[in-house]
């Protein structure tokens, strides 16, 4: 009996036992699909967080106007900002501080030609791009001269470029922000999503003085909404946080028992917390996937063991009518292999399709790893082959009469 | 190939699983069977008939004595060679039919040819011929559980004939069948024996069934207690 004939016999047997084949394959599919899906979602989330974290800039603190004890920052809240450009300059001279980037944000409608787009405009100083690790990709950066003269110049984020310009090079063009003409100085490198899921590229940078004096009115002269502070090192962030608090309380003449009128947030800690959360999420999803893999494996095992009696008799019959031991073993091995390969491929397909669907529906990133697929596949396949093949091995080692007697 | 077709000498079998102290299932059997014979084996339940059949059919190994098949001592055969003999030289018919449940009658009949390496087209052709020979041509594509007991046994007989065997071993082939069907099955064996010269070794409980054979061997307590020609009733 040649290999082809055994292969046919195995296929015939799988076809003849559709329910058993289906259930075994189901175990395989469930296990593999769950692992692939869960890990794709988990790894995707982790990647997304990691990218957002690294897009933040390093060793960063952010100081917010007002005592936002827990809430997120809200633009245009109407409250008088408590931070000033002077505060920022004072912070810059602290020993643990490398650089500061005071920021004055606002929302604005921008236009170029017939294109219109509502976006966020950030009034910034030249330090902003280096502190946020957000370099100008083409064109020029905002200069000290621009700050001094409140010039109407702008750096565009990638999304804004996309919305306003079709194929044209934006550098040197004049766009309108809140109806005022601004010359496009340069285009910023693509930055991606922030930790809270905002599109950071949907923004425009302008000189902070221009934002304060010309764009968003002069209600609170010299104030800024927040200040990014870059500490000299990762270790220095805590000390810098302390120094800044002391300095600002002094500068704002806050009584010892009074609350701060500003909030210092250590973004390094936020980033670490976010990374840890993502890691835990990823681990949990991985654990769920692994449990499914085990459940699928138990399913495969059960089906295989339940059919041992019937299959032992079958082996007895086959041996009585002339099958050699190796014919029987090869047939059972091939049956197990075929189930595993088909089940594994279907499982991977379902896992990938499911992860893509979830990613699409929930607008989250998913990431696939060939390694994960391989391991999930190997574990399920090993279960299937072991429990498919091992009873057959036992039965084929019996004398035909013993296998036939099996009740 | 020299010597007689089947020759056993002092053949014995002691089951390992047997309770301590029990005598061997087969004590010592010495006999010979010539090609073309139609032998009935009778004896009370537990007298060792099935044990003997399984040894002759190379489904089990003896614990004593020798067994020569066409002059060759089978003790020297490898498991693959034993499989080859079961495949080409023997055909089995069991009391419980032992068909594979999930494949068609015709696929069951063709199965021994699969292990003989017969090409697919030839297998299907011959399986069809054999089913026709046992009167089951219309049931080629039926699943075994759709067939009556008698029909299933006919499929099993067709299967036993697949590779032109020299010997058909049938252990109580009519044990699960009614009288009428049993008679039909026995008639089929008789025809096969007469027309193709195939040797038949058949275990039965019933006297009527043994009447179809030419020779009768009686077992008792693992020993042969009678061996002689069948005296055909009404033919004396
Ligand atoms: N696998 C076995 N293990 C132990 N004892 C067995 C086995 N098969 C048969 N026997 C015993 O051997 C004796 C002969 O059995 P068997 O050959 O089946 O008798 P028969 O077919 O004539 O009814 C009986 O006593 C039976 O219980
Ligand atoms: Mg018996």
XYZ file of C-alpha atoms and ligand atoms in Angstrom:
671
model
C 0.000 0.000 0.000
C 1.639 3.227 -1.112
C 1.476 6.636 0.503
C -1.073 7.966 -1.951
C -3.414 5.072 -1.213
C -3.019 5.659 2.533
C -3.690 9.361 2.017
C -6.877 8.487 0.122
C -7.892 6.051 2.816
C -7.325 8.734 5.472
C -9.345 11.269 3.482
C -12.109 8.708 2.965
C -12.153 7.982 6.658
C -12.362 11.682 7.573
C -15.149 12.110 5.062
C -16.975 9.061 6.378
C -16.810 10.352 9.959
C -17.964 13.881 9.263
C -19.137 14.627 12.765
C -15.939 13.477 14.387
C -13.868 15.323 11.807
C -15.946 18.462 12.272
C -15.763 18.422 16.064
C -12.040 17.797 16.132
C -11.489 20.545 13.625
C -13.724 22.810 15.674
C -11.491 22.305 18.697
C -8.527 23.186 16.572
C -10.227 26.233 15.048
C -11.413 27.577 18.401
C -8.015 27.251 20.017
C -6.007 28.735 17.190
C -8.496 31.485 16.312
C -8.821 32.623 19.931
C -5.102 32.869 20.449
C -4.483 34.664 17.176
C -7.379 37.071 17.745
C -6.671 37.866 21.382
C -2.979 38.387 20.875
C -3.557 40.494 17.768
C -5.806 42.818 19.750
C -3.508 42.838 22.777
C -0.341 43.419 20.802
C -2.099 46.078 18.732
C -3.177 47.945 21.842
C 0.314 47.714 23.222
C 1.846 49.002 20.002
C -0.626 51.832 19.896
C 0.177 52.889 23.441
C 3.896 52.548 22.919
C 3.754 54.690 19.827
C 1.655 57.328 21.593
C 4.076 57.270 24.505
C 7.129 57.688 22.344
C 5.356 60.448 20.392
C 4.936 62.417 23.586
C 8.558 63.513 23.889
C 10.880 62.362 26.641
C 11.212 63.334 30.309
C 8.156 65.530 30.039
C 6.071 67.334 32.623
C 3.064 69.357 31.718
C 1.815 72.220 33.848
C -1.829 73.095 33.415
C -3.539 76.299 34.294
C -5.975 75.833 37.152
C -6.285 73.036 39.647
C -7.620 70.310 37.417
C -7.368 67.743 40.123
C -8.389 64.769 38.040
C -10.153 65.900 34.875
C -8.763 66.314 31.447
C -7.807 69.565 29.912
C -10.619 71.564 28.378
C -9.892 74.319 25.928
C -11.767 77.599 25.994
C -13.270 76.926 29.384
C -13.558 80.665 29.993
C -11.561 80.594 33.207
C -8.646 82.957 33.361
C -5.462 80.986 32.777
C -3.210 81.258 35.779
C 0.049 80.504 34.001
C 1.965 83.222 32.253
C 4.831 83.451 29.833
C 6.806 84.825 32.770
C 6.130 81.624 34.753
C 7.499 79.639 31.829
C 10.649 81.716 31.692
C 11.169 81.332 35.435
C 10.724 77.549 35.179
C 13.242 77.448 32.334
C 15.953 78.692 34.650
C 15.410 75.890 37.220
C 18.441 73.547 37.418
C 16.542 70.325 36.699
C 14.817 71.789 33.684
C 16.194 71.415 30.189
C 13.615 73.364 28.223
C 10.102 74.739 28.478
C 7.386 75.131 25.901
C 4.502 77.355 26.951
C 1.430 76.698 24.876
C -1.648 78.711 24.094
C -4.227 76.555 22.313
C -7.461 77.395 20.608
C -9.841 76.047 18.059
C -10.038 77.628 14.645
C -11.546 77.249 11.233
C -8.829 77.200 8.607
C -9.110 77.574 4.863
C -7.036 77.276 1.736
C -8.671 77.926 -1.591
C -12.017 76.140 -1.466
C -10.916 73.762 1.283
C -12.132 74.341 4.815
C -11.206 72.543 7.990
C -11.789 72.965 11.731
C -8.686 72.206 13.715
C -6.665 72.969 16.814
C -4.225 75.877 16.699
C -1.410 75.873 19.207
C 0.463 79.051 20.022
C 3.988 77.863 20.789
C 7.576 79.010 21.178
C 10.485 77.683 19.067
C 11.311 75.133 21.788
C 7.997 73.350 21.311
C 9.068 71.164 18.398
C 12.141 69.837 20.191
C 10.407 69.390 23.568
C 7.561 67.424 21.954
C 10.010 65.625 19.677
C 8.037 66.824 16.718
C 10.416 68.082 14.061
C 9.610 70.167 11.037
C 9.772 67.889 8.048
C 9.943 70.468 5.306
C 10.243 74.220 5.391
C 11.343 76.300 8.357
C 10.668 76.264 12.087
C 9.159 79.101 14.110
C 11.942 81.531 15.114
C 12.486 83.943 17.983
C 11.879 86.762 15.514
C 8.426 85.323 14.781
C 7.696 85.370 18.509
C 8.960 88.912 18.959
C 7.014 90.283 16.034
C 3.894 88.061 16.369
C 4.166 87.194 12.706
C 1.348 85.335 11.005
C 3.213 82.158 10.148
C 2.160 78.553 10.694
C 3.503 74.997 10.842
C 0.952 72.447 9.635
C 0.322 68.986 11.000
C 0.050 66.139 8.487
C -3.738 65.841 8.778
C -4.246 69.560 8.172
C -2.038 69.368 5.098
C -4.089 66.470 3.868
C -7.377 68.311 4.423
C -6.327 71.643 2.901
C -3.900 70.746 0.141
C -4.425 68.151 -2.541
C -1.064 67.605 -4.161
C 0.415 71.063 -3.781
C 3.419 71.732 -1.586
C 1.986 73.847 1.268
C 5.300 75.487 2.189
C 5.183 79.193 1.288
C 1.419 79.172 0.604
C -0.933 81.440 2.457
C -3.794 79.888 4.381
C -6.502 81.583 6.394
C -6.904 80.956 10.094
C -10.047 82.547 11.514
C -10.069 84.609 8.363
C -6.555 85.968 8.877
C -3.844 85.208 6.334
C -0.990 83.022 7.596
C 2.031 81.997 5.621
C 2.865 78.309 5.856
C 6.396 78.101 7.210
C 6.702 74.357 7.176
C 5.096 70.965 7.590
C 5.460 68.826 10.722
C 6.407 65.199 10.689
C 3.524 62.762 11.161
C 3.037 62.033 14.857
C 0.045 59.724 15.105
C -2.424 59.324 17.949
C -1.971 60.581 21.468
C -2.559 58.368 24.502
C -6.165 59.499 24.723
C -6.679 58.653 21.075
C -6.638 62.145 19.565
C -5.091 62.698 16.157
C -2.106 64.849 17.044
C -1.464 65.645 13.412
C -4.741 67.532 13.277
C -3.114 70.726 14.569
C -1.404 73.911 13.481
C 1.472 75.579 15.311
C 1.742 79.368 15.295
C 3.958 81.720 17.315
C 2.571 81.961 20.837
C 2.419 85.743 20.720
C 0.431 85.622 17.503
C -2.051 83.243 19.143
C -2.295 85.388 22.252
C -2.553 88.759 20.564
C -4.038 88.265 17.147
C -5.927 84.969 16.938
C -7.645 84.326 20.214
C -8.112 87.877 21.467
C -6.475 89.647 24.288
C -8.718 88.823 27.182
C -5.951 87.589 29.447
C -2.717 89.149 28.219
C 0.473 87.163 28.613
C -1.237 84.005 29.858
C -0.758 80.478 28.598
C -2.962 77.430 29.054
C -0.184 74.994 29.673
C 3.546 74.645 29.715
C 5.485 71.598 28.638
C 8.621 71.170 30.658
C 11.442 68.876 29.667
C 13.548 67.728 32.591
C 17.269 67.207 32.141
C 16.851 63.479 32.630
C 14.313 60.812 33.442
C 15.499 60.764 37.064
C 15.220 64.531 37.296
C 11.498 64.609 36.488
C 10.426 64.125 40.102
C 12.811 66.788 41.368
C 11.736 69.138 38.601
C 8.107 68.557 39.539
C 8.926 69.573 43.111
C 10.952 72.612 42.108
C 8.229 73.815 39.760
C 5.526 73.479 42.395
C 7.564 75.469 44.904
C 8.467 78.098 42.339
C 4.919 78.570 41.065
C 3.389 78.699 44.527
C 5.913 81.402 45.318
C 5.300 83.281 42.112
C 1.513 83.017 42.463
C 1.747 83.988 46.152
C -0.262 80.998 47.296
C -0.737 80.744 51.060
C 0.710 77.579 52.646
C -2.762 76.140 53.354
C -4.237 77.110 49.980
C -4.590 74.835 46.977
C -2.345 75.158 43.940
C -3.852 77.162 41.079
C -2.011 74.974 38.633
C -1.474 71.275 38.079
C 1.802 69.548 37.399
C 1.543 66.259 35.670
C 4.504 63.955 35.190
C 4.009 62.511 31.720
C 6.701 59.910 32.295
C 4.509 58.407 34.999
C 1.423 58.692 32.820
C 3.299 56.938 30.066
C 4.509 54.215 32.388
C 1.011 53.699 33.734
C -0.385 53.527 30.209
C 2.291 51.072 29.107
C 1.680 48.934 32.181
C -2.069 48.946 31.524
C -1.516 47.970 27.929
C 0.836 45.229 28.983
C -1.668 43.852 31.477
C -4.435 44.032 28.881
C -2.228 42.200 26.445
C -1.395 39.552 29.029
C -5.038 39.086 29.959
C -6.072 38.702 26.354
C -3.203 36.282 25.892
C -4.425 34.331 28.921
C -7.962 34.176 27.542
C -6.519 32.977 24.258
C -4.466 30.330 26.027
C -7.508 29.124 27.959
C -9.378 28.784 24.689
C -6.435 26.874 23.330
C -6.639 24.487 26.276
C -10.422 24.198 25.914
C -10.001 23.470 22.231
C -7.305 20.947 23.089
C -9.563 19.217 25.600
C -12.264 19.118 22.933
C -9.883 17.483 20.500
C -8.730 15.058 23.177
C -12.287 14.090 24.116
C -13.360 13.405 20.570
C -10.257 11.368 19.937
C -10.592 9.343 23.141
C -14.334 8.804 22.740
C -13.708 7.286 19.346
C -10.930 5.019 20.574
C -13.212 1.986 21.042
C -14.782 2.290 17.653
C -11.448 2.972 16.091
C -9.749 0.074 17.868
C -12.327 -2.298 16.365
C -11.810 -0.575 13.049
C -8.097 -1.175 13.335
C -8.775 -4.822 14.216
C -10.915 -5.200 11.112
C -8.371 -3.493 8.916
C -5.576 -5.692 10.255
C -7.680 -8.859 9.831
C -8.194 -8.093 6.168
C -4.544 -7.392 5.551
C -3.509 -3.917 6.731
C 0.026 -3.812 8.020
C 0.818 -1.973 11.211
C 2.435 0.829 9.288
C -0.565 1.193 6.960
C -2.798 1.740 9.967
C -0.403 4.103 11.733
C 0.207 6.123 8.622
C -3.512 6.421 7.996
C -4.214 7.677 11.509
C -1.259 10.021 11.438
C -2.390 11.469 8.138
C -5.954 11.831 9.412
C -4.710 13.765 12.432
C -2.388 15.851 10.268
C -5.088 16.727 7.772
C -7.482 17.771 10.509
C -4.789 19.829 12.161
C -3.579 21.525 9.022
C -7.047 22.364 7.763
C -8.268 23.289 11.253
C -5.171 25.348 11.922
C -5.430 27.236 8.658
C -9.133 27.909 9.221
C -8.354 28.924 12.804
C -5.691 31.365 11.694
C -8.006 32.738 9.008
C -10.829 33.207 11.542
C -8.453 34.740 14.067
C -7.068 37.204 11.549
C -10.487 38.042 10.117
C -11.963 38.433 13.601
C -9.133 40.667 14.760
C -9.398 42.814 11.644
C -13.165 43.110 12.119
C -12.734 44.100 15.750
C -9.983 46.548 14.861
C -12.237 48.057 12.226
C -15.342 48.220 14.394
C -13.592 49.586 17.472
C -11.076 51.687 15.555
C -8.169 50.080 17.314
C -4.904 48.772 16.035
C -4.343 45.040 15.735
C -0.963 43.437 15.203
C -0.280 39.925 13.944
C 2.712 37.827 14.681
C 3.677 34.770 12.688
C 5.267 33.456 15.837
C 1.961 33.511 17.755
C 0.189 31.729 14.895
C 2.912 29.135 14.777
C 2.805 28.422 18.505
C -1.011 28.261 18.632
C -0.973 26.019 15.601
C 1.759 23.820 17.019
C 0.044 23.386 20.381
C -3.296 22.444 18.826
C -1.662 20.244 16.249
C 0.387 18.485 18.901
C -2.787 17.804 20.883
C -4.601 16.511 17.827
C -1.749 14.386 16.610
C -0.972 13.021 20.041
C -4.521 12.027 20.893
C -5.291 10.934 17.350
C -2.184 8.903 16.930
C -1.485 7.518 20.365
C -4.615 5.302 20.666
C -3.988 4.127 17.124
C -0.446 3.213 18.028
C -1.679 1.165 20.938
C -4.342 -0.562 18.856
C -2.010 -1.279 15.972
C 0.408 -2.888 18.411
C -2.256 -5.389 19.474
C -2.752 -8.735 17.829
C -5.702 -8.433 15.437
C -7.832 -10.674 17.617
C -7.342 -8.360 20.594
C -8.243 -5.276 18.620
C -11.324 -7.053 17.227
C -12.490 -8.088 20.677
C -12.516 -4.455 21.849
C -16.014 -3.581 23.047
C 5.624 -24.933 -1.967
C 5.627 -28.370 -0.554
C 3.516 -30.078 2.044
C -0.116 -29.851 2.808
C -2.215 -26.733 2.745
C -2.723 -26.458 6.494
C -1.033 -28.636 9.023
C -1.079 -28.060 12.773
C 0.724 -30.181 15.283
C 0.213 -30.133 19.022
C -1.231 -26.616 18.649
C -2.019 -25.033 22.017
C -3.151 -21.739 23.417
C -3.092 -20.586 26.999
C -4.573 -17.103 27.389
C -2.605 -14.801 29.629
C -5.824 -13.268 30.895
C -7.235 -16.656 31.917
C -7.802 -17.284 35.625
C -4.916 -19.160 37.259
C -5.346 -22.897 37.197
C -7.674 -22.993 34.204
C -6.634 -25.477 31.536
C -5.448 -24.009 28.208
C -8.254 -22.827 25.889
C -6.655 -25.067 23.291
C -4.789 -28.035 24.726
C -3.214 -29.881 21.864
C -4.632 -30.031 18.400
C -3.024 -31.862 15.529
C -4.731 -32.044 12.171
C -4.355 -31.209 8.515
C -6.676 -29.578 6.031
C -6.322 -30.091 2.308
C -6.999 -27.434 -0.283
C -10.616 -27.515 -1.416
C -12.058 -29.028 1.710
C -15.230 -27.724 3.344
C -14.723 -28.282 7.051
C -17.277 -27.675 9.782
C -16.063 -27.159 13.327
C -18.514 -27.950 16.101
C -18.414 -28.261 19.835
C -19.890 -26.831 22.992
C -19.439 -23.217 23.902
C -15.995 -22.592 25.344
C -14.496 -25.692 23.782
C -11.850 -23.684 21.917
C -13.378 -23.371 18.439
C -12.829 -19.629 18.119
C -9.384 -19.939 19.650
C -8.506 -22.506 16.990
C -9.951 -20.372 14.193
C -8.023 -17.293 15.314
C -4.775 -19.272 15.370
C -5.376 -20.751 11.930
C -6.376 -17.305 10.642
C -3.150 -15.792 12.000
C -5.155 -13.304 14.046
C -3.543 -14.658 17.204
C -0.360 -16.498 18.104
C -0.247 -19.967 19.694
C 1.537 -20.691 22.959
C 2.547 -24.140 21.832
C 2.923 -26.417 18.822
C 3.573 -25.704 15.189
C 1.457 -24.445 12.332
C 2.554 -24.999 8.763
C 0.839 -23.197 5.925
C 1.702 -24.615 2.508
C 4.634 -26.274 4.172
C 5.992 -23.131 5.813
C 6.152 -22.713 9.568
C 4.247 -19.478 10.272
C 6.159 -18.940 13.520
C 8.953 -17.466 11.411
C 6.779 -14.861 9.703
C 7.115 -11.156 10.507
C 4.011 -9.134 11.340
C 4.067 -7.666 7.834
C 4.240 -11.157 6.336
C 1.349 -12.249 8.556
C -0.643 -9.250 7.315
C 0.217 -10.252 3.767
C -1.064 -13.806 4.320
C -4.296 -12.555 5.895
C -4.702 -10.216 2.975
C -3.979 -12.620 0.099
C -4.424 -16.177 1.333
C -7.287 -15.842 3.818
C -10.744 -14.367 3.855
C -12.599 -13.798 7.104
C -16.299 -13.965 7.837
C -17.261 -13.110 11.402
C -20.373 -13.760 13.426
C -20.755 -10.002 13.995
C -20.013 -9.194 10.311
C -17.281 -6.681 11.245
C -17.944 -4.308 8.393
C -16.706 -0.746 8.637
C -19.863 1.134 9.532
C -19.217 4.421 7.814
C -18.250 3.327 4.339
C -20.472 1.791 1.665
C -20.927 -1.912 1.003
C -18.825 -1.655 -2.109
C -16.052 0.215 -0.279
C -16.060 -2.488 2.378
C -15.692 -5.163 -0.255
C -12.886 -3.211 -1.906
C -10.931 -2.632 1.306
C -8.754 -5.785 1.184
C -7.817 -4.777 -2.356
C -6.728 -1.359 -1.076
C -4.205 -3.133 1.144
C -3.219 -5.399 -1.749
C -2.387 -2.349 -3.842
C -5.018 -3.061 -6.484
C -5.658 0.009 -8.679
C -8.860 1.926 -7.919
C -10.714 1.159 -11.133
C -9.969 -2.531 -10.820
C -11.097 -2.466 -7.175
C -14.420 -0.910 -8.024
C -15.005 -3.305 -10.877
C -14.222 -6.354 -8.788
C -16.198 -5.093 -5.775
C -19.178 -4.708 -8.094
C -18.702 -8.237 -9.468
C -18.403 -9.726 -5.990
C -21.504 -7.942 -4.717
C -23.361 -9.235 -7.763
C -22.083 -12.724 -7.009
C -23.560 -12.630 -3.480
C -26.782 -11.149 -4.855
C -26.322 -7.595 -3.623
C -25.642 -5.674 -6.837
C -28.322 -3.044 -6.063
C -26.839 -2.323 -2.659
C -23.323 -1.340 -3.687
C -23.657 2.193 -2.377
C -25.645 1.332 0.738
C -24.196 1.910 4.161
C -23.926 -1.323 6.178
C -26.452 -0.224 8.787
C -29.061 0.115 6.032
C -28.725 -3.578 5.279
C -30.299 -6.580 7.005
C -28.110 -9.034 8.911
C -28.152 -11.491 6.033
C -27.239 -8.774 3.585
C -24.407 -7.560 5.787
C -23.061 -11.113 6.012
C -23.204 -11.347 2.223
C -21.164 -8.153 2.014
C -18.682 -9.698 4.448
C -18.480 -12.834 2.302
C -17.927 -10.715 -0.793
C -15.167 -8.894 1.097
C -13.568 -12.208 2.127
C -13.355 -13.159 -1.547
C -11.765 -9.899 -2.666
C -8.193 -11.110 -3.155
C -8.995 -14.653 -4.406
C -8.268 -16.355 -1.067
C -7.315 -20.001 -0.685
C -9.139 -20.290 2.624
C -12.273 -18.736 4.040
C -12.442 -18.745 7.822
C -15.981 -18.302 9.066
C -16.595 -18.300 12.825
C -20.321 -18.842 13.372
C -21.261 -16.844 10.275
C -24.924 -17.710 10.720
C -24.953 -17.199 14.480
C -26.838 -13.922 14.197
C -29.124 -14.935 11.358
C -32.529 -16.609 11.133
C -32.906 -20.126 9.747
C -34.007 -19.089 6.272
C -31.156 -16.577 5.884
C -28.689 -19.051 7.376
C -29.635 -21.580 4.738
C -29.059 -19.005 2.016
C -25.663 -18.079 3.398
C -24.683 -21.744 3.657
C -25.828 -22.351 0.113
C -23.567 -19.516 -0.915
C -20.580 -21.089 0.859
C -21.332 -24.445 -0.736
C -21.471 -22.899 -4.185
C -18.216 -21.059 -3.617
C -16.520 -24.230 -2.431
C -17.756 -26.228 -5.395
C -17.213 -23.651 -8.091
C -13.953 -21.997 -7.075
C -12.431 -24.750 -4.966
C -11.831 -22.356 -2.106
C -11.186 -24.136 1.193
C -13.748 -23.340 3.850
C -13.307 -23.685 7.591
C -16.573 -22.926 9.326
C -17.592 -22.952 12.968
C -21.185 -23.625 13.797
C -23.445 -24.628 16.648
C -26.087 -26.149 14.493
C -26.202 -29.591 13.072
C -28.157 -28.479 10.048
C -25.433 -26.031 9.167
C -22.687 -28.624 9.534
C -24.551 -30.755 6.966
C -23.317 -28.434 4.223
C -19.700 -29.421 4.908
C -17.758 -32.487 3.811
C -15.833 -32.917 6.979
C -16.702 -32.401 10.629
C -14.290 -31.654 13.470
C -15.623 -31.718 17.019
C -13.953 -29.844 19.859
C -14.343 -30.428 23.558
C -12.292 -28.821 26.324
C -9.650 -27.632 23.936
C -9.181 -30.996 22.259
C -10.394 -32.558 19.032
C -12.764 -35.362 19.982
C -14.033 -36.258 16.535
C -12.737 -35.770 13.029
C -14.409 -37.387 10.066
C -16.506 -37.137 6.958
C -19.962 -35.674 7.286
C -22.586 -38.321 6.951
C -25.132 -36.598 4.775
C -28.591 -37.269 6.020
C -30.657 -39.071 3.539
C -27.659 -39.679 1.296
C -26.517 -42.877 2.924
N -9.069 -13.492 25.341
C -9.305 -14.483 26.211
N -8.740 -14.415 27.417
C -8.948 -15.396 28.316
N -9.687 -16.458 28.090
C -10.285 -16.584 26.890
C -10.122 -15.594 25.889
N -10.825 -15.966 24.801
C -11.396 -17.142 25.113
N -11.082 -17.543 26.362
C -11.467 -18.782 27.030
O -10.964 -19.841 26.293
C -11.919 -20.872 26.208
C -12.223 -21.161 24.755
O -12.887 -20.068 24.208
P -13.358 -19.993 22.702
O -12.257 -20.456 21.849
O -13.912 -18.669 22.438
O -14.539 -21.068 22.710
P -15.691 -21.299 21.643
O -15.475 -20.453 20.491
O -15.588 -22.761 21.331
O -16.960 -21.012 22.353
C -13.117 -20.404 27.003
O -13.027 -20.949 28.291
C -12.974 -18.941 27.059
O -13.508 -18.428 28.231
Mg -16.636 -18.916 19.612
